[in-house]
mmCIF file of C-alpha atoms and ligand atoms in Angstrom:
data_model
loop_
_atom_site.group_PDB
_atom_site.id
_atom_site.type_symbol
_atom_site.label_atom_id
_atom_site.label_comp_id
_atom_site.label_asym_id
_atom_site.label_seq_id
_atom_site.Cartn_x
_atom_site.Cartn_y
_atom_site.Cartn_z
ATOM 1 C CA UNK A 1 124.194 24.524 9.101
ATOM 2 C CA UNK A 2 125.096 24.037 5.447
ATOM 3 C CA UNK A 3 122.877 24.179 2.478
ATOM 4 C CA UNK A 4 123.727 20.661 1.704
ATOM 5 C CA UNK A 5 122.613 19.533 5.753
ATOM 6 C CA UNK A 6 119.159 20.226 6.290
ATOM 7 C CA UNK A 7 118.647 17.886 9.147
ATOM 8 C CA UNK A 8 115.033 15.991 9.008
ATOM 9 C CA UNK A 9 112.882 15.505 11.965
ATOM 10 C CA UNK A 10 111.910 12.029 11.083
ATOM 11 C CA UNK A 11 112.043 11.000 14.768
ATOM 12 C CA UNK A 12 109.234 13.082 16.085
ATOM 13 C CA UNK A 13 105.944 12.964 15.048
ATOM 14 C CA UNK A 14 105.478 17.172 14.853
ATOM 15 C CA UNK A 15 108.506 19.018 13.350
ATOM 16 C CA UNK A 16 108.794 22.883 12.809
ATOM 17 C CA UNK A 17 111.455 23.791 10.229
ATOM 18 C CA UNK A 18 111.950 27.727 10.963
ATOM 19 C CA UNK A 19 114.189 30.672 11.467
ATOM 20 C CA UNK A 20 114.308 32.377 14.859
ATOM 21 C CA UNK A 21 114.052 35.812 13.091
ATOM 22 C CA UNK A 22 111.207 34.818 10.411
ATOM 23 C CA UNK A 23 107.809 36.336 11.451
ATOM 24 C CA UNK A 24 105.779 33.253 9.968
ATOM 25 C CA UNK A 25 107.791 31.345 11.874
ATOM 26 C CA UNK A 26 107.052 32.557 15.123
ATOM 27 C CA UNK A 27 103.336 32.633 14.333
ATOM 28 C CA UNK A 28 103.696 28.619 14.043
ATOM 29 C CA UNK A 29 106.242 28.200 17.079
ATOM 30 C CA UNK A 30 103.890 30.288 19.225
ATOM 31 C CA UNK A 31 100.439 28.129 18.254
ATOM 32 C CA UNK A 32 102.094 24.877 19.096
ATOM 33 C CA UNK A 33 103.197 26.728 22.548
ATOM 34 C CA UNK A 34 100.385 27.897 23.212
ATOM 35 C CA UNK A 35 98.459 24.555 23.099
ATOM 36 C CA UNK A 36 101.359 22.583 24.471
ATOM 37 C CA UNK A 37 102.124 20.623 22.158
ATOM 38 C CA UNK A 38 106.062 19.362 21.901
ATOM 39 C CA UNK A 39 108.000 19.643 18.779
ATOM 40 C CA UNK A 40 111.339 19.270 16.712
ATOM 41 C CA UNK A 41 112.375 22.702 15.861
ATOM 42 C CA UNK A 42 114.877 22.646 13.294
ATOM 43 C CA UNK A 43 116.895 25.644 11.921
ATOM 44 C CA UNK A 44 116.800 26.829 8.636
ATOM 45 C CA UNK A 45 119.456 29.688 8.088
ATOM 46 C CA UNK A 46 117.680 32.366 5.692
ATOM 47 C CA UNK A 47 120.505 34.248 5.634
ATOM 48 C CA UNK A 48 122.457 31.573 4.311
ATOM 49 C CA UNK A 49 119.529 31.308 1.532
ATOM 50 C CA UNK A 50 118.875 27.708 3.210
ATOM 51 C CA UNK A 51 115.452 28.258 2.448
ATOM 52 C CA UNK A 52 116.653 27.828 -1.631
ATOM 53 C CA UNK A 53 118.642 24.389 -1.276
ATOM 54 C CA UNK A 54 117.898 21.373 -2.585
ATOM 55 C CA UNK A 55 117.466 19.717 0.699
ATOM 56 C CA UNK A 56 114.794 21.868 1.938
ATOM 57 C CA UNK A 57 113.109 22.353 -1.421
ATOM 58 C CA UNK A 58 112.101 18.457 -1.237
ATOM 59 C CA UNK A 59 110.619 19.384 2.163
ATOM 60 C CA UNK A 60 108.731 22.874 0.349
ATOM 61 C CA UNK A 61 108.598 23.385 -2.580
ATOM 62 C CA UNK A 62 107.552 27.132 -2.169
ATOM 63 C CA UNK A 63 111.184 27.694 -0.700
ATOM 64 C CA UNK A 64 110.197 29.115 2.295
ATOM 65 C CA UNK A 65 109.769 28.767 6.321
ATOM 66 C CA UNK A 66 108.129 27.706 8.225
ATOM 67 C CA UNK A 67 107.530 24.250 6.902
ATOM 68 C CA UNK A 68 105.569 21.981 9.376
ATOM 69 C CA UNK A 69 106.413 18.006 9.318
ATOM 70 C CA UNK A 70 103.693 15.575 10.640
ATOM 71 C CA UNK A 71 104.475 11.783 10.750
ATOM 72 C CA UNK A 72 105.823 11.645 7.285
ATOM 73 C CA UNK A 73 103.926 14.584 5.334
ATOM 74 C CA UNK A 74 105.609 17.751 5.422
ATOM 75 C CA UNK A 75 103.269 21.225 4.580
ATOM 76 C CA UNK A 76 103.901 24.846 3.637
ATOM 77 C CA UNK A 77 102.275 27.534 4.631
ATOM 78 C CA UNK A 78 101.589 29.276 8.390
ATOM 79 C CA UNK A 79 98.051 29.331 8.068
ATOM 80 C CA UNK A 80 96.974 26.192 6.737
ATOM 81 C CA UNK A 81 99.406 25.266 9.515
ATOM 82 C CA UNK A 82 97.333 27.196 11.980
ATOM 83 C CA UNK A 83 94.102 26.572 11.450
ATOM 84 C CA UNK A 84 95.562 22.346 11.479
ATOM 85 C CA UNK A 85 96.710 23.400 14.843
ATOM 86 C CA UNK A 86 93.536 25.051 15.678
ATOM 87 C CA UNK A 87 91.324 21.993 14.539
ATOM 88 C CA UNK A 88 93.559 18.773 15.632
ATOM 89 C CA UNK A 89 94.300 20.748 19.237
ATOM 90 C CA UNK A 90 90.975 21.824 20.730
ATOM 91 C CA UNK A 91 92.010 22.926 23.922
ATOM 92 C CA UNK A 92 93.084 26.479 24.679
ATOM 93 C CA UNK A 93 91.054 27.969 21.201
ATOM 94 C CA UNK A 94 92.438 30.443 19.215
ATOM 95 C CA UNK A 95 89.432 31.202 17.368
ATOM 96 C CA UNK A 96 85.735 32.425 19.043
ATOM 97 C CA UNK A 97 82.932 30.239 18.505
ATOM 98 C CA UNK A 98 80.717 31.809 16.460
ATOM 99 C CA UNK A 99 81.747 31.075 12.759
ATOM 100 C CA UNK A 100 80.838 35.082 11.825
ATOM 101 C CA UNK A 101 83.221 35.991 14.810
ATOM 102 C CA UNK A 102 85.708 33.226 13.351
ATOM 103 C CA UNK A 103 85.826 34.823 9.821
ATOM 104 C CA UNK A 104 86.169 38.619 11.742
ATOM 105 C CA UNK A 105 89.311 36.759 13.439
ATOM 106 C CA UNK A 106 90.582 35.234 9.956
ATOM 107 C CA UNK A 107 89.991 38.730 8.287
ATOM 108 C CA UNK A 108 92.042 40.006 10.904
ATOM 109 C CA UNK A 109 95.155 37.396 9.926
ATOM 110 C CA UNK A 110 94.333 37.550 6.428
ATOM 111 C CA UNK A 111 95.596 41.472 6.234
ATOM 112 C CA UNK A 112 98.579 40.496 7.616
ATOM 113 C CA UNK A 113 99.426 36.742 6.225
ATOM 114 C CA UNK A 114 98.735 37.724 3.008
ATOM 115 C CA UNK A 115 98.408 41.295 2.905
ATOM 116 C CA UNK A 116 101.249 43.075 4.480
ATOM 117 C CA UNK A 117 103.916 40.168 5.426
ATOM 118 C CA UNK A 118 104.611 38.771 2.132
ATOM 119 C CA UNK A 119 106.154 42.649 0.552
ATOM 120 C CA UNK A 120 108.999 42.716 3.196
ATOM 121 C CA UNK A 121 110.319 39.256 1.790
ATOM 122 C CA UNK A 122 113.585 38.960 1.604
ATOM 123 C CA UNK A 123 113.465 37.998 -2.298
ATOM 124 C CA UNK A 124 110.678 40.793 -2.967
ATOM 125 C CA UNK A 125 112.392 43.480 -1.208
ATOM 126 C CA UNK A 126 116.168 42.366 -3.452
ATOM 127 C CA UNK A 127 113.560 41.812 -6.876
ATOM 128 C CA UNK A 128 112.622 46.245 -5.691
ATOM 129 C CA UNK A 129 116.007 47.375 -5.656
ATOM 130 C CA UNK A 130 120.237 46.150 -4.910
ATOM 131 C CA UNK A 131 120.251 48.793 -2.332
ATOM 132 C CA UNK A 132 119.647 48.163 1.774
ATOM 133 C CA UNK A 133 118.200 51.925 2.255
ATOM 134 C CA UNK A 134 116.148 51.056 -0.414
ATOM 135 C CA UNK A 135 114.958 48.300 0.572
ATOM 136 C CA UNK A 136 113.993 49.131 4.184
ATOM 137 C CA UNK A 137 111.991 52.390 2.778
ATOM 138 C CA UNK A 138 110.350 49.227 0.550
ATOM 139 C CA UNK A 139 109.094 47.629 3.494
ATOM 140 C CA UNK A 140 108.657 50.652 6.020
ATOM 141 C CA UNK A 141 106.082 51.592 3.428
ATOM 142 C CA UNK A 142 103.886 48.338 3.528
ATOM 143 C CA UNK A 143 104.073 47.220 6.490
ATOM 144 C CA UNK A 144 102.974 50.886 7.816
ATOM 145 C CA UNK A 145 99.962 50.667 5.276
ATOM 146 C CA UNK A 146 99.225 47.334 6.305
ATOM 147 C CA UNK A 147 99.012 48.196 9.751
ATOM 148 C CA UNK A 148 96.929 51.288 9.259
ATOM 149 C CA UNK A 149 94.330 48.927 7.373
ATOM 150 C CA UNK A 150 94.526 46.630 10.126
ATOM 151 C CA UNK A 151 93.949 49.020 13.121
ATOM 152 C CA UNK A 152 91.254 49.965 11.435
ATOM 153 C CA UNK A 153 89.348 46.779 11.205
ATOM 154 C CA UNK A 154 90.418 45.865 15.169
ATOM 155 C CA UNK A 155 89.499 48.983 16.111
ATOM 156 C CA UNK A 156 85.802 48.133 15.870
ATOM 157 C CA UNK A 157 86.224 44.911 17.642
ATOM 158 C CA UNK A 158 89.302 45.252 20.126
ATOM 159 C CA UNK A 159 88.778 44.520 24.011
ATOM 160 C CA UNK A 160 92.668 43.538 25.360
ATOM 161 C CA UNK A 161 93.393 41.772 22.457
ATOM 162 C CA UNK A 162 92.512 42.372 18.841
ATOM 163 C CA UNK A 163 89.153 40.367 19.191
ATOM 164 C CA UNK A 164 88.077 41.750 22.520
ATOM 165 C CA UNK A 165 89.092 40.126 25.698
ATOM 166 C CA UNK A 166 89.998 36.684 23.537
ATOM 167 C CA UNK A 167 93.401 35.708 22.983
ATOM 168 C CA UNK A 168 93.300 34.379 18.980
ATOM 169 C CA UNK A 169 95.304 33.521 15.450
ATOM 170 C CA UNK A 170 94.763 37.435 15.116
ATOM 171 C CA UNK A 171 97.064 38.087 17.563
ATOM 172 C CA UNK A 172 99.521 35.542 16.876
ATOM 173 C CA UNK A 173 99.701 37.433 13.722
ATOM 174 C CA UNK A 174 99.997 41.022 15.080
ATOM 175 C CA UNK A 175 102.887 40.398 17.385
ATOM 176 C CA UNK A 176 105.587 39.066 15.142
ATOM 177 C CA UNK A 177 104.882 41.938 12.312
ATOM 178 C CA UNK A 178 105.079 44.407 14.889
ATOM 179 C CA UNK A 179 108.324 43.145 15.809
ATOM 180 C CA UNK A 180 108.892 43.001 12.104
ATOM 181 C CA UNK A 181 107.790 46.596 11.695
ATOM 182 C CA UNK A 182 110.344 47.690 14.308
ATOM 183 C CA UNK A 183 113.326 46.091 12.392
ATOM 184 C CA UNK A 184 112.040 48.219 9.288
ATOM 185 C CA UNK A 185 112.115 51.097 11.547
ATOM 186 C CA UNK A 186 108.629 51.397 11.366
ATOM 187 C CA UNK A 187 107.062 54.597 14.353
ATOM 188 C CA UNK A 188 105.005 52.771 16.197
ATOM 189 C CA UNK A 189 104.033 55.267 18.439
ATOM 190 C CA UNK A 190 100.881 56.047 15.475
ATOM 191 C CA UNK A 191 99.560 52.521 16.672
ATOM 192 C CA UNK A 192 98.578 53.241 20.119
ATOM 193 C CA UNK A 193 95.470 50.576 20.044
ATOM 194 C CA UNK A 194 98.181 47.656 18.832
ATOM 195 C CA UNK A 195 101.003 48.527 20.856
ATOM 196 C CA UNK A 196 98.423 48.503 23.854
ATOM 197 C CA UNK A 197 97.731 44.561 22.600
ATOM 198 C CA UNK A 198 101.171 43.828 22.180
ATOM 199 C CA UNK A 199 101.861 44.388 25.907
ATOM 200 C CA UNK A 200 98.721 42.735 26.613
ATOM 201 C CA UNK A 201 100.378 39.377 24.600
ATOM 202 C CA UNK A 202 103.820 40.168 25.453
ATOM 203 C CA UNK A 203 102.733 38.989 29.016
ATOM 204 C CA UNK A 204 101.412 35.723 28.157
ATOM 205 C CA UNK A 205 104.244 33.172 28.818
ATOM 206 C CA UNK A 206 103.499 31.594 25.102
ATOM 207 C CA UNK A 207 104.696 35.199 23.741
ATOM 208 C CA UNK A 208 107.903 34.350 25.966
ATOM 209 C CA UNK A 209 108.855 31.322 25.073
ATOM 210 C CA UNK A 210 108.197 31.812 21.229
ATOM 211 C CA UNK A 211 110.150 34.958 20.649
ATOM 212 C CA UNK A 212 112.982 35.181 18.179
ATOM 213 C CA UNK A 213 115.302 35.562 21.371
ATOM 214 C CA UNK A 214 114.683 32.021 22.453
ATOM 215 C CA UNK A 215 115.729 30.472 19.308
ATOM 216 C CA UNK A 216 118.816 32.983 17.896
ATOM 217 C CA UNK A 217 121.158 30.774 17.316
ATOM 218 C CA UNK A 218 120.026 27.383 18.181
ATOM 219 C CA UNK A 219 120.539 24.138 16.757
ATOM 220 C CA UNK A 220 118.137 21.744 16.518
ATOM 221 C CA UNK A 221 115.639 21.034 19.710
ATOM 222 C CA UNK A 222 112.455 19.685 21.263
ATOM 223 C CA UNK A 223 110.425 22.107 22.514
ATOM 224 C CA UNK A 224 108.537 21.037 25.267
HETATM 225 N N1 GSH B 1 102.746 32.640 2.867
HETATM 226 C C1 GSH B 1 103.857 32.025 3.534
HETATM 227 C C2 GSH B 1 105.000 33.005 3.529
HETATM 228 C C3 GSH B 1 106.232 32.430 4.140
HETATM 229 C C4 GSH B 1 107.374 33.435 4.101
HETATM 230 O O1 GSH B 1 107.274 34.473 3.449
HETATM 231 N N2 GSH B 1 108.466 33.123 4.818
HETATM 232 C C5 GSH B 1 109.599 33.992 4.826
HETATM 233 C C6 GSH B 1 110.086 34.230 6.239
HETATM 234 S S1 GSH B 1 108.824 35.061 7.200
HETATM 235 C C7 GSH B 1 110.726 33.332 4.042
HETATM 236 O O2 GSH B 1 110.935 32.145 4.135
HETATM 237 N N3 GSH B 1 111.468 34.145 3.257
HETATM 238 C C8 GSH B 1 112.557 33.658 2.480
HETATM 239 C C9 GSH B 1 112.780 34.416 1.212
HETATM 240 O O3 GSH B 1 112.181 35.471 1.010
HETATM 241 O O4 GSH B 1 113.598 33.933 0.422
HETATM 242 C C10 GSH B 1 103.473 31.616 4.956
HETATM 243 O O5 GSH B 1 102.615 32.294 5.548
HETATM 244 O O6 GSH B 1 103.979 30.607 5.443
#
């Protein structure tokens, strides 16, 4: 798709702009599967610097994905989008009742949404340096300090998935920078704890049928 085509999603109520490879992304795509709910999912080529055109900058403003369309307001943002998820959706909760267990679980996506995800950036890592070795030591770094921090918190707290035996947004956050971490060449093999949850939540059908690998290279689609 060109910079100049950013399709809209006018003619479905919930619309998911995205990119199959975008970590955010797939935290978003794999909420709405999780709780069923159908959507638009519509492309937006990072690679391309999509994200930057004027098209999709009328849609966000903050120039990145995933941007989340309902009727006719459009939002930034993956957790704002998950928590609206979480609260307009009850069934199939992805956060624990009790609201000190809730804040644990937010903690938990916290270290990642805003703690480790946002230093492997695409602009931050080209603002560090011109060069691609350079960049992926950039990113190896954080992401493996991020993830130390995090195992550390879910350690305390961890049953088969990072908030004992409940799936939640924790989760949803884990699995894509794990994936993440393995593109930056990150050894996972000092993560035993959250490699044992990522099988755990590579099992769940949800996991499936968000992945990157079902939406490389698609066009625009519902997702049912
Ligand atoms: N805090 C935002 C971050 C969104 C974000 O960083 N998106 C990345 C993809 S995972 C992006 O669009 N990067 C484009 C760029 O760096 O130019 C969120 O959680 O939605």
């Amino acid at each position: 798709m060109s910079n100049s085509n950013i399709h809209t999603g006018s003619n479905h109520s919930i619309t998911l702009y995205h990119y199959w490879r975008s970590s955010c992304s797939w935290r978003v795509r794999w909420a709405l599967i999780h709780k069923g709910i159908s959507f638009q999912a519509i492309p937006v080529n990072l690679l391309n610097n999509e994200q930057n055109s004027s098209s999709f900058l009328k849609l966000n403003p903050g120039g990145y994905v995933p941007a989340l369309q309902v009727g006719a307001e459009i939002f930034g943002e993956s957790l704002a989008m998950l928590e609206w998820i979480e609260e307009r959706f009850l069934d199939h909760p992805l956060l624990p009742t009790s609201v000190t267990d809730r804040m644990r679980v937010r903690q938990m996506c916290l270290m990642l949404i805003s703690g480790t995800q946002p230093l492997q950036n695409l602009a931050v890592m080209r603002k560090h340096s011109n060069d691609v070795n350079e960049q992926t030591n950039w990113s190896r770094f954080w992401i493996e300090k991020g993830l130390q921090k995090f195992n550390d918190v879910v350690r305390d707290s961890t049953g088969s998935f990072c908030f004992g035996g409940q799936f939640t947004l924790a989760d949803i956050c884990l699995i894509p920078q794990l994936y993440n971490a393995r593109r930056f060449q990150v050894d996972l093999n000092q993560f035993p704890l959250l490699t044992r949850i990522e099988t755990n939540c590579l099992s769940l059908s949800s996991c499936k049928k968000s992945s990157p690998e079902q939406f490389q290279d698609k066009g625009p689609f519902l997702v049912c």
